[in-house]
XYZ file of C-alpha atoms in Angstrom:
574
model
C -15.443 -28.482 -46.673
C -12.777 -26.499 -47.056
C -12.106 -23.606 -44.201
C -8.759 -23.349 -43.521
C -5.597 -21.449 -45.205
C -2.283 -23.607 -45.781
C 0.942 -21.851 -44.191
C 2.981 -19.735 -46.584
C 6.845 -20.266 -46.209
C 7.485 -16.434 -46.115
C 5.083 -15.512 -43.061
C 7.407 -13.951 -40.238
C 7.689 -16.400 -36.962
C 5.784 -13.702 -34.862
C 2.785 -14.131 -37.128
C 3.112 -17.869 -37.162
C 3.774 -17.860 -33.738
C 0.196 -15.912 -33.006
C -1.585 -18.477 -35.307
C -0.074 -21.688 -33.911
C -1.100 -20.673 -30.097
C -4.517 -20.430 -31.529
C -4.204 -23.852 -32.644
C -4.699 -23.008 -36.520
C -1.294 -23.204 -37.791
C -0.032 -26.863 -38.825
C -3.870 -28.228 -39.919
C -7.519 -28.476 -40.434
C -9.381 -27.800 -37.523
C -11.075 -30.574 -35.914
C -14.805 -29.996 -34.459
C -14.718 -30.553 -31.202
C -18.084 -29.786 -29.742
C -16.950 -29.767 -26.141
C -14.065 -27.181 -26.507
C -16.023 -23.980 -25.032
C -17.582 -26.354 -22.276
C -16.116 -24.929 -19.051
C -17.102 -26.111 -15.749
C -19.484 -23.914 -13.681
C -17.717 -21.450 -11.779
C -19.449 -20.248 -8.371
C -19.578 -16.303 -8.169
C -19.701 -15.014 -4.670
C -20.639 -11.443 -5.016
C -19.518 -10.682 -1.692
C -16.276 -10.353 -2.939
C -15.472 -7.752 -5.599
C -11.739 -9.025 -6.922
C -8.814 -6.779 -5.627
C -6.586 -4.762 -7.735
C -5.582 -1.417 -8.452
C -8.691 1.003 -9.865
C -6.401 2.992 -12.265
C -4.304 0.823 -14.840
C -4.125 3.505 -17.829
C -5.531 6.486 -18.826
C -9.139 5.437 -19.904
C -9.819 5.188 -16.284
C -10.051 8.901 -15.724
C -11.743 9.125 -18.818
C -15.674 9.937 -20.248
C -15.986 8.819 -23.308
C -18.619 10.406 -25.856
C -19.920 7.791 -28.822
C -20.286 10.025 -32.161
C -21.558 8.732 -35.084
C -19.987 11.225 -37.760
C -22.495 10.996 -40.374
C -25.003 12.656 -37.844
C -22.856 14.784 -35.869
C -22.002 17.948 -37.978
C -22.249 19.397 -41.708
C -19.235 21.623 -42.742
C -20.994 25.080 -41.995
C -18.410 26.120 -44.926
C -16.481 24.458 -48.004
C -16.998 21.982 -50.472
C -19.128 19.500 -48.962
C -20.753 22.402 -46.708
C -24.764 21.803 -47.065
C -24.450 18.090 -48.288
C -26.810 16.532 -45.354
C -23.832 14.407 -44.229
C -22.031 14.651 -40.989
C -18.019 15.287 -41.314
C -14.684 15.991 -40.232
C -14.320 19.536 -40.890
C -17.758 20.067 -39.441
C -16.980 17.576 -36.331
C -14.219 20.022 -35.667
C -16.095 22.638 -35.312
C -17.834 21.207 -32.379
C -15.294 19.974 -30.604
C -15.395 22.653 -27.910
C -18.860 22.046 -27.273
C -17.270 18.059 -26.187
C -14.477 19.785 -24.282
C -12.766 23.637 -24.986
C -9.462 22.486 -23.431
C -9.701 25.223 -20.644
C -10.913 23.976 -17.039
C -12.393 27.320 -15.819
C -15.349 27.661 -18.217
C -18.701 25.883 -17.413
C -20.175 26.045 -21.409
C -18.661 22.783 -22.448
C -20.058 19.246 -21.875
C -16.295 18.452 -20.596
C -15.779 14.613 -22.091
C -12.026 13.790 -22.401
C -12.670 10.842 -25.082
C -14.628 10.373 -27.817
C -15.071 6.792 -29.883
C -15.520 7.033 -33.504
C -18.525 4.485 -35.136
C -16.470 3.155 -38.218
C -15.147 6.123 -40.433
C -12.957 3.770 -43.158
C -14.546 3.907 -46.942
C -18.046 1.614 -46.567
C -20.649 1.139 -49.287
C -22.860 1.481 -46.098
C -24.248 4.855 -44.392
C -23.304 2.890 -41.070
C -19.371 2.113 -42.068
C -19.702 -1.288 -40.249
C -18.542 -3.281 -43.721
C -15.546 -1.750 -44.692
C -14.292 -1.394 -48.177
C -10.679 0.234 -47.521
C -9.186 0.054 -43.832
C -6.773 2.792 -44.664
C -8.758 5.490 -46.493
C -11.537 7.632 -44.700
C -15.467 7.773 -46.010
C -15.234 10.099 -48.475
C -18.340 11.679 -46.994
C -16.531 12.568 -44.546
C -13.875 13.578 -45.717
C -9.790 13.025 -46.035
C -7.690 11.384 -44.252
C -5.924 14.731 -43.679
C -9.511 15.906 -42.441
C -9.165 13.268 -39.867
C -5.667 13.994 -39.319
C -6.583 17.479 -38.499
C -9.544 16.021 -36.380
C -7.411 13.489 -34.112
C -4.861 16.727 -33.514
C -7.568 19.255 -32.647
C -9.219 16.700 -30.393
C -6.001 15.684 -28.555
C -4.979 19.888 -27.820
C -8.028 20.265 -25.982
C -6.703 17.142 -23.837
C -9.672 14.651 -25.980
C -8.549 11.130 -26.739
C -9.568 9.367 -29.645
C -10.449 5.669 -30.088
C -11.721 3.899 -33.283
C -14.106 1.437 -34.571
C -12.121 -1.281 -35.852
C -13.940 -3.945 -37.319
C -12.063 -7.032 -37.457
C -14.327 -10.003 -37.847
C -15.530 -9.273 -41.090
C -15.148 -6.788 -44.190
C -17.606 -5.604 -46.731
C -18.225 -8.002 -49.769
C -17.151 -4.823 -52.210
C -13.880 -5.368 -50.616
C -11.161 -6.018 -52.982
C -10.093 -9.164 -50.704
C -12.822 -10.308 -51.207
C -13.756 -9.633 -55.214
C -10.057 -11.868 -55.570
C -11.651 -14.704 -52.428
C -14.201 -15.465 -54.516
C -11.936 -16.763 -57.394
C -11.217 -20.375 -56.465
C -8.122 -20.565 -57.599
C -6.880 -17.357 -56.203
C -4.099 -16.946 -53.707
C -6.469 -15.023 -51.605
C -9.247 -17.475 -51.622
C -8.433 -18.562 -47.898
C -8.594 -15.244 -47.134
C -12.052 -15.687 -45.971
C -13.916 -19.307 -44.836
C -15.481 -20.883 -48.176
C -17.402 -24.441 -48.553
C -17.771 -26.346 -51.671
C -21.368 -27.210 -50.523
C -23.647 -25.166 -48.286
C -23.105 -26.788 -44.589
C -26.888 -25.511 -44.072
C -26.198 -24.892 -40.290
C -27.557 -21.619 -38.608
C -26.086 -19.129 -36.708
C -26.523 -18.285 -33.258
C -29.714 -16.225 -33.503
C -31.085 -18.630 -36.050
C -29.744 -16.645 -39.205
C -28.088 -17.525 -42.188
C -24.513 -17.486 -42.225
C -23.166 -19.374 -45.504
C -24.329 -17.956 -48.889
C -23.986 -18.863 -51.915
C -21.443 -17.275 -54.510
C -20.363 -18.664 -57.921
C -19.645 -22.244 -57.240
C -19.207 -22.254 -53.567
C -20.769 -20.867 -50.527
C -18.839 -18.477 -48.147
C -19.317 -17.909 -44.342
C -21.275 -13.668 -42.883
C -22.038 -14.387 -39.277
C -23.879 -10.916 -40.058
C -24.743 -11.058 -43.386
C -24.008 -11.626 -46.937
C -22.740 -8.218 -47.648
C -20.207 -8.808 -44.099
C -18.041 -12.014 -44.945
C -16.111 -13.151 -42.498
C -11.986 -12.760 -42.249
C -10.609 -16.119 -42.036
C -8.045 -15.860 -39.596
C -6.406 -19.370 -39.880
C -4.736 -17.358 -42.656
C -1.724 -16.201 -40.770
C -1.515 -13.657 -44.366
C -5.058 -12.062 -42.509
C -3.643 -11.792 -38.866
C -0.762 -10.070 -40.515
C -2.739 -7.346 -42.672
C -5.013 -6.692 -40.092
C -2.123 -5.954 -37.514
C -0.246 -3.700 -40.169
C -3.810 -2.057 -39.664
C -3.551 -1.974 -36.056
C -0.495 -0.135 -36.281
C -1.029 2.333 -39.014
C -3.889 3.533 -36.848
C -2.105 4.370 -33.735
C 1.078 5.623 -35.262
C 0.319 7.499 -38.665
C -3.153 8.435 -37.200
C -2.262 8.900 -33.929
C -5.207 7.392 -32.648
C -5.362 6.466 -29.278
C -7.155 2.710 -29.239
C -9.436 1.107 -30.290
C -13.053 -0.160 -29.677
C -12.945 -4.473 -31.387
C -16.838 -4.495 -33.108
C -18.340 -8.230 -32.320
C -14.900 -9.580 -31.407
C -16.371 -12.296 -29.913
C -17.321 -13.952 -33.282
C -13.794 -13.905 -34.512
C -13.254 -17.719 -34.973
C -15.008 -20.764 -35.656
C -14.853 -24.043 -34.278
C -17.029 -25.709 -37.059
C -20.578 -24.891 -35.351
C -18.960 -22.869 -32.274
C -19.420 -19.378 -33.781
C -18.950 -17.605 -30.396
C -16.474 -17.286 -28.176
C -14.665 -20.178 -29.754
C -10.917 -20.920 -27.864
C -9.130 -19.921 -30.739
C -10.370 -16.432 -30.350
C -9.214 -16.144 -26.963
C -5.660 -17.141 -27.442
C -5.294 -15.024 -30.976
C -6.601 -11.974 -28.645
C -3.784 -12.521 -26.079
C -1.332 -12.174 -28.975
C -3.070 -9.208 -30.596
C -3.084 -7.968 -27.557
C 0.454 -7.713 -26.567
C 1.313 -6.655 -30.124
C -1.565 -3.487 -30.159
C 0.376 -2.770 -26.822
C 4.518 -3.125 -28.391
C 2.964 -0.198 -31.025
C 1.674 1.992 -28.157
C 1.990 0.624 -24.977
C -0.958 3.394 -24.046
C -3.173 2.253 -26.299
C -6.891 1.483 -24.714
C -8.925 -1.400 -26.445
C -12.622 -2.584 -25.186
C -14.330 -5.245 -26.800
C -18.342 -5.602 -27.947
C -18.980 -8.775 -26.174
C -23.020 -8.677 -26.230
C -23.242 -11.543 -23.897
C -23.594 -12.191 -19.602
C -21.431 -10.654 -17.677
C -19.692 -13.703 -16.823
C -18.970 -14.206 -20.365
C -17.893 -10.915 -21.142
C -14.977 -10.620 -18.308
C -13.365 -13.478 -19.853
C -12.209 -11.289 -22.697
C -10.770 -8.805 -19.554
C -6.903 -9.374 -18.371
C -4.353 -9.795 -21.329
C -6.482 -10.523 -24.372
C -8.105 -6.458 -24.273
C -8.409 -3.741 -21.487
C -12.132 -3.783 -20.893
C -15.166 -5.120 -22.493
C -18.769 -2.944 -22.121
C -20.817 -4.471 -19.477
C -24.312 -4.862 -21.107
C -25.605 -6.490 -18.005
C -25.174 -3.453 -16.034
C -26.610 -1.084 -18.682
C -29.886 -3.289 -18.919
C -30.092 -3.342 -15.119
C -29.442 0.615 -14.624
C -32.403 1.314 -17.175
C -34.551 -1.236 -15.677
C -34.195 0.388 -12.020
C -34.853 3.887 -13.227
C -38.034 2.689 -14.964
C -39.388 0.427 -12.471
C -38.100 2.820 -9.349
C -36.528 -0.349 -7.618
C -33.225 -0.773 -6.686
C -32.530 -4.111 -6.529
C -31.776 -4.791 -10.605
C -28.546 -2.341 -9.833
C -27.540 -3.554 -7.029
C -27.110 -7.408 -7.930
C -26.071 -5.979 -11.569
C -23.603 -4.214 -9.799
C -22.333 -6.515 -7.299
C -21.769 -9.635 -10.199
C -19.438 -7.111 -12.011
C -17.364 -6.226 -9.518
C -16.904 -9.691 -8.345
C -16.525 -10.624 -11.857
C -13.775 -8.134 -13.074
C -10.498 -6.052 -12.261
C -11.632 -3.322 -10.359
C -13.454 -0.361 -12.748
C -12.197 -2.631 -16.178
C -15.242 -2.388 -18.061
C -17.532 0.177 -19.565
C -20.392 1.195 -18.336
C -23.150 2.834 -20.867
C -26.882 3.357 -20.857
C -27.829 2.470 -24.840
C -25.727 3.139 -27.356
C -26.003 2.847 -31.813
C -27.405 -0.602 -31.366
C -29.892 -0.740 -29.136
C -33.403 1.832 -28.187
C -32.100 4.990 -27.361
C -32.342 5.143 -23.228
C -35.082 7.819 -23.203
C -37.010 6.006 -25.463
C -36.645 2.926 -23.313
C -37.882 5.248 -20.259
C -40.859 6.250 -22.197
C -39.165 9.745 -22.481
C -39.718 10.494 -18.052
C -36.934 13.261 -18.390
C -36.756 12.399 -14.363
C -36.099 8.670 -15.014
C -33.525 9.833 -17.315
C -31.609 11.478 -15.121
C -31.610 9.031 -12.499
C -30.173 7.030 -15.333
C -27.414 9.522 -15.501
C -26.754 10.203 -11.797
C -26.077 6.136 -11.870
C -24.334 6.160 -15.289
C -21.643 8.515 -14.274
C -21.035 7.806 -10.330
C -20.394 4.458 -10.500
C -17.359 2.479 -10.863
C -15.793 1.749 -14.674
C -15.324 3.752 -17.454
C -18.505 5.550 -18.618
C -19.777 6.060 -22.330
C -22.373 8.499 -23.577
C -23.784 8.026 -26.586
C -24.391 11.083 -28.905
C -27.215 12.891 -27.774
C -28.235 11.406 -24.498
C -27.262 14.588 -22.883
C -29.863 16.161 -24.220
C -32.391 13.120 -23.961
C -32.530 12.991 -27.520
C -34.895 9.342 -28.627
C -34.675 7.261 -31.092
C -36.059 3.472 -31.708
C -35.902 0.315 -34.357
C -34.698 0.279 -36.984
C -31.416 1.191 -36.581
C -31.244 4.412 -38.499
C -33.533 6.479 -36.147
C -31.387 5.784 -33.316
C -28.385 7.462 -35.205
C -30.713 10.571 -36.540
C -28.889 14.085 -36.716
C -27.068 16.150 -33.253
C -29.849 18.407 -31.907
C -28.267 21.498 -31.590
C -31.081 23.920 -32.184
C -34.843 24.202 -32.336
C -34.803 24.506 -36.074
C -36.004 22.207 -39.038
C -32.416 20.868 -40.020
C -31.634 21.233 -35.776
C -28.543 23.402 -36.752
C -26.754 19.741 -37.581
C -26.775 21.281 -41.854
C -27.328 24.196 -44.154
C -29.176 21.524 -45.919
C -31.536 18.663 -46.350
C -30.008 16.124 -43.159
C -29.743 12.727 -44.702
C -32.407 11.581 -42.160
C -34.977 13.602 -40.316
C -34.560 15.091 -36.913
C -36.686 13.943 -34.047
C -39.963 15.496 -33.869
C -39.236 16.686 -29.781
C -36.525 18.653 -31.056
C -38.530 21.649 -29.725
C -37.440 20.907 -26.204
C -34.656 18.693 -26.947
C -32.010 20.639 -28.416
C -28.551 22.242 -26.872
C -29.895 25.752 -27.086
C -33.039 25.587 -24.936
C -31.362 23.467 -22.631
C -28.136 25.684 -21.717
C -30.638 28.437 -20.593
C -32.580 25.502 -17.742
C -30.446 24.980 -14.948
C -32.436 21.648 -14.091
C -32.287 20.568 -17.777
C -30.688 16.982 -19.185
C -27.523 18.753 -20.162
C -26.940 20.798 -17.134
C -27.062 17.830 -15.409
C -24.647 15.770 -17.402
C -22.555 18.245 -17.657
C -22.575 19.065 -13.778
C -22.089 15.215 -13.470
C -18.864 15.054 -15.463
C -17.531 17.938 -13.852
C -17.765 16.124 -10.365
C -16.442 12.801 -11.974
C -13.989 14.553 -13.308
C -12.622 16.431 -9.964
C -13.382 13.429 -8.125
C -10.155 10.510 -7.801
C -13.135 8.472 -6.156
C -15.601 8.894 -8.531
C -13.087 8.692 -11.275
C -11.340 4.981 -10.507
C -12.265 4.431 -7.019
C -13.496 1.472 -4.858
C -17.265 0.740 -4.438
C -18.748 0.208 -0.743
C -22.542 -0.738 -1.207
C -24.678 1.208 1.416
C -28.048 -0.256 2.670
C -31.068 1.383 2.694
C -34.338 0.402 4.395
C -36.202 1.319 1.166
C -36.377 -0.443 -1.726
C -36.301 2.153 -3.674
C -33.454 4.088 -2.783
C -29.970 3.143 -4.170
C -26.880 4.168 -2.335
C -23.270 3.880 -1.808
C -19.748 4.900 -1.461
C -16.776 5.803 -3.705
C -13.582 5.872 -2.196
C -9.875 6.584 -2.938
C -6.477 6.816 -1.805
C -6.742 3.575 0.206
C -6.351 -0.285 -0.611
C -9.061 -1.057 2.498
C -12.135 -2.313 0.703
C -14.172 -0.320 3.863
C -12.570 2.963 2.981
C -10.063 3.366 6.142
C -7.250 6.484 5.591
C -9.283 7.585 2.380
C -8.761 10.715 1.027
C -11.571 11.022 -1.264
C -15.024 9.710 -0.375
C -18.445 9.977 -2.478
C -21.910 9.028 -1.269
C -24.704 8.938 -3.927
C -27.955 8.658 -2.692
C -30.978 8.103 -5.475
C -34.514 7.827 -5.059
C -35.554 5.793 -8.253
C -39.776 6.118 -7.563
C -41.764 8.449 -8.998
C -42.833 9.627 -5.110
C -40.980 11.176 -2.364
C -39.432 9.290 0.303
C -39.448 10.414 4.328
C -39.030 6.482 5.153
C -35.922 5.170 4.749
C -32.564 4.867 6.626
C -28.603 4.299 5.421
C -26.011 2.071 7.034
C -22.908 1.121 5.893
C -19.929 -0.794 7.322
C -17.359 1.843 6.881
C -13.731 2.701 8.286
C -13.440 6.054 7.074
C -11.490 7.960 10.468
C -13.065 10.648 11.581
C -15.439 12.467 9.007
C -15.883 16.349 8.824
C -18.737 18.099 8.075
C -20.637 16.981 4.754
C -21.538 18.603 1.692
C -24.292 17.684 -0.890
C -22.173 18.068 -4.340
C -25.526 18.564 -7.080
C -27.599 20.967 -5.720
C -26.052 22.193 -2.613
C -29.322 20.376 -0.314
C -29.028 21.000 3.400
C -27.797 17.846 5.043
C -28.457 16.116 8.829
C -25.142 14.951 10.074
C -24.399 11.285 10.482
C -23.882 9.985 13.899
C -20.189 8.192 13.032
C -19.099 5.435 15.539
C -15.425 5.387 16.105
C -14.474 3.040 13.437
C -15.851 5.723 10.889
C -19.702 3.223 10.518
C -22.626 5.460 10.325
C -26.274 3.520 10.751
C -29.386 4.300 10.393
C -28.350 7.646 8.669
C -31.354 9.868 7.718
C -29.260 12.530 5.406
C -32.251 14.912 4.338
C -35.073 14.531 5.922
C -36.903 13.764 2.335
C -35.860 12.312 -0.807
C -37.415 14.101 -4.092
C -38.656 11.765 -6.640
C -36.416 10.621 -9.182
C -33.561 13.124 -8.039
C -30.235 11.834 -7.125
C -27.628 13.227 -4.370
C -23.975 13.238 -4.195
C -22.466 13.914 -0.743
C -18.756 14.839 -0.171
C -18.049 12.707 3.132
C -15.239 14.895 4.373
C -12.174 13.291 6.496
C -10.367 15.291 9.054
């Protein structure tokens, strides 16, 4: 079985240097069955792991997922009317996502946005990619995008791509020249002579056959997988790094299923020689830009995903936490959240990791909440107070839905109540949602209790908030199991909150009923508070009774919780 490239002489050391710490560089790889074996680690979740809240700009960042294709038609111009989001047409909503000027209240107010794969694809979803370095021509040029990445970054927007790196489309030139045996590409990707016949980790089929040999897709047959033993593939696919963030001017990236990048013979995740060729990526993504952001898919535990955080990427999302937030705004109970919570923070640097509700792969959140607009935004209230880096995905701020398969969770931008939802002059290349009556941008701007009013009243706080932004998480307890509280604080290193200068409590009642019964208490040096104010909706509050360490207990803030509604109060410090 053949699955490894021999080194070329002319490879430069820094190359060679990143393959031979993965172990790949001087030999075959030998199975060893035990190399991902680690010894169980003990978690105490008592003890969220110190370090500072803010290590680069993503941290005071929301990020907004877009799929392009489903974004927004070119009102105007050549491919005006074609059904098919694109750049020119993206650009023209961009002030909708943020209009650059902090006094007006008719923008969402996002300050990043992550791009689904946008590099030529024989697929509507872009995740096999033909040409790294040339745009979808249904989108558009890469002087569109260009023009995109500059208009996005004057209204103060950052920009992070889709870079897939595991695998490339089987259209891909690479690959047409793999497939000849004799070719000097052929190690370019991981071939057999015979079909090894094992399985993949969900049971799937990951060699197929092609001319006389059979060639490893973790994914599928059209998604071949990079062989990057080949120290000629780590080199091409850092050239592509680089030509993103410096002649695109992106600013990072998001790595699609990085977690399958190697292969230890029947290890096909998280293998050891994907760790230590991230470490080296890694430091070079970061000697092109040293402000560069990349987070990592890692679709696994939470304990499995931090291991990818701390010199191999920046952050990873925290799937985990996204299940568990859903979960306690459907059920109404708190506790998913809180031990959700309370892993992660024991589990990675302080705010590392991003925190989403559903995004292009999974049942659109609302869907998932059987479309309770009141669940949903208890979803949100949690989504965008708590600690990490929070990602919306297109649409959710309107509570658009969307389930399996795949394309009806990526369905067109509902901007309008209209047939084509204002998203094209034409036939959309799939069909809008049939609630697009009430879910659309221009019936909600006009309800000051609707999805998007919310969301956008959310980000605003988040946004004016150091605490909510990158701050430290005190977990409050409530004598209700339904009710899920705590503290944000900044501009103090005491994990109870003494000499902060910024401090957030959000109170939610997740049940569907309202609550009279229930109490707060929370171990707190915050000085000497001021007089509180409820952030959301401006509710009447009943003072704590502080002890003289700054601990309230027993605190009874409004005398009644409304179902499903969450509260942020602005504990004030003399």
């Amino acid at each position: 079985m053949r699955l490894f490239a021999s080194i070329p002489t002319s490879i430069p050391a820094f190359i060679l240097t990143l393959c031979a710490c993965a172990g790949l560089a001087l030999a075959q790889a030998t199975v060893n069955p035990d190399a991902a074996k680690k010894p169980a680690v003990t978690i105490d979740i008592t003890k969220p792991k110190e370090g500072p809240g803010k290590v680069g700009w993503w941290n005071d960042a929301v990020f907004y997922q877009i799929f392009v294709r489903s974004f927004q038609d070119n009102p105007r111009g050549a491919k005006s009317g074609d059904g098919i989001g694109d750049f020119q047409g993206l650009i023209t909503r961009l002030d909708y996502l943020n209009d650059g000027d902090p006094k007006t209240d008719t923008d969402l107010g996002v300050t990043a946005i992550w791009l689904m794969p946008v590099m030529q694809s024989p697929s509507y979803h872009g995740y096999d990619v033909q040409d790294y370095k040339q745009i979808e021509q249904d989108y558009g040029t890469n002087a569109d995008f260009q023009k995109f990445v500059a208009e996005a970054h004057k209204r103060g927007i950052k920009v992070i791509l889709d870079l897939v790196l595991n695998h490339t489309s089987d259209k891909h030139p690479w690959f047409t020249e793999s497939a000849k045996p004799k070719s000097e590409q052929h190690d370019w990707y991981i071939w057999a002579e015979k079909d090894p016949a094992y399985k993949g980790p969900w049971n799937q089929k990951v060699w197929h056959k092609k001319g006389p040999g059979f060639y490893y897709g973790i994914f599928s047959d059209r998604m071949p997988d990079l062989n990057y033993a080949n120290p000629l593939v780590t080199r091409e696919m850092l050239d592509i790094t680089k030509w993103g963030l410096t002649d695109m001017k992106v600013d990072g990236y998001r790595l699609d299923a990085i977690r399958h990048l190697f292969e230890d013979g029947q290890l096909q995740e998280s293998a050891p020689q994907t760790f230590d060729w991230l470490k080296q990526y890694f430091a070079a993504t970061k000697e092109a830009n040293k402000d560069a952001f990349s987070i990592g898919e890692v679709w696994a535990p939470s304990d499995q995903a931090s291991m990818y955080v701390g010199g191999m990427m920046d952050a990873v999302f925290e799937f985990d936490l996204a299940g568990a937030m859903v979960q306690a705004a459907r059920e109404g109970k708190a506790q998913p959240v809180i031990d959700a919570q309370a892993k992660v923070l024991a589990l990675y640097p302080p705010n590392q990791y991003g925190r989403f509700l559903s995004n292009h792969d999974q049942t659109r959140v609302m869907t998932q909440l059987r479309d309770d607009e009141a669940s949903g935004q208890v979803a949100a209230v949690m989504l965008l107070t708590g600690p990490g880096i929070p990602f919306i995905y297109y649409g959710e701020e309107l509570g658009m839905t969307g389930d399996k398969p795949d394309e009806n969770l990526r369905t067109p931008m509902q901007w309008e109540n209209s047939r084509t939802a204002g998203f094209t002059t034409g036939k959309p290349w799939r069909a809008v949602q049939p609630d697009i009556a009430r879910k659309n941008l221009v019936t909600q701007r006009k309800d000051q209790d609707s999805m998007f009013n919310l969301y956008r009243k959310l980000i605003e706080l988040r946004t004016q908030s150091e605490a909510l932004r990158a701050g430290s998480y005190i977990p409050v307890e409530s004598a209700n199991p339904g009710v899920y509280a705590f503290i944000r604080t900044a501009g103090t290193t005491d994990p109870r909150g003494r000499n902060a200068t910024d401090a957030k409590l959000i109170v939610i009642n997740l049940t569907d009923a309202p609550i009279a019964d229930y109490t707060l208490s929370a171990q707190l040096r915050l000085g000497d508070p001021a007089v509180s104010t409820e952030l959301l909706r401006n509710v009447p509050i009943t003072e704590a009774k502080w002890s003289d360490a700054g601990t309230f207990v027993g605190w009874k803030p409004f005398a009644e919780l409304e179902p499903k509604r969450g509260y942020i109060i602005d504990l004030k410090v003399k």
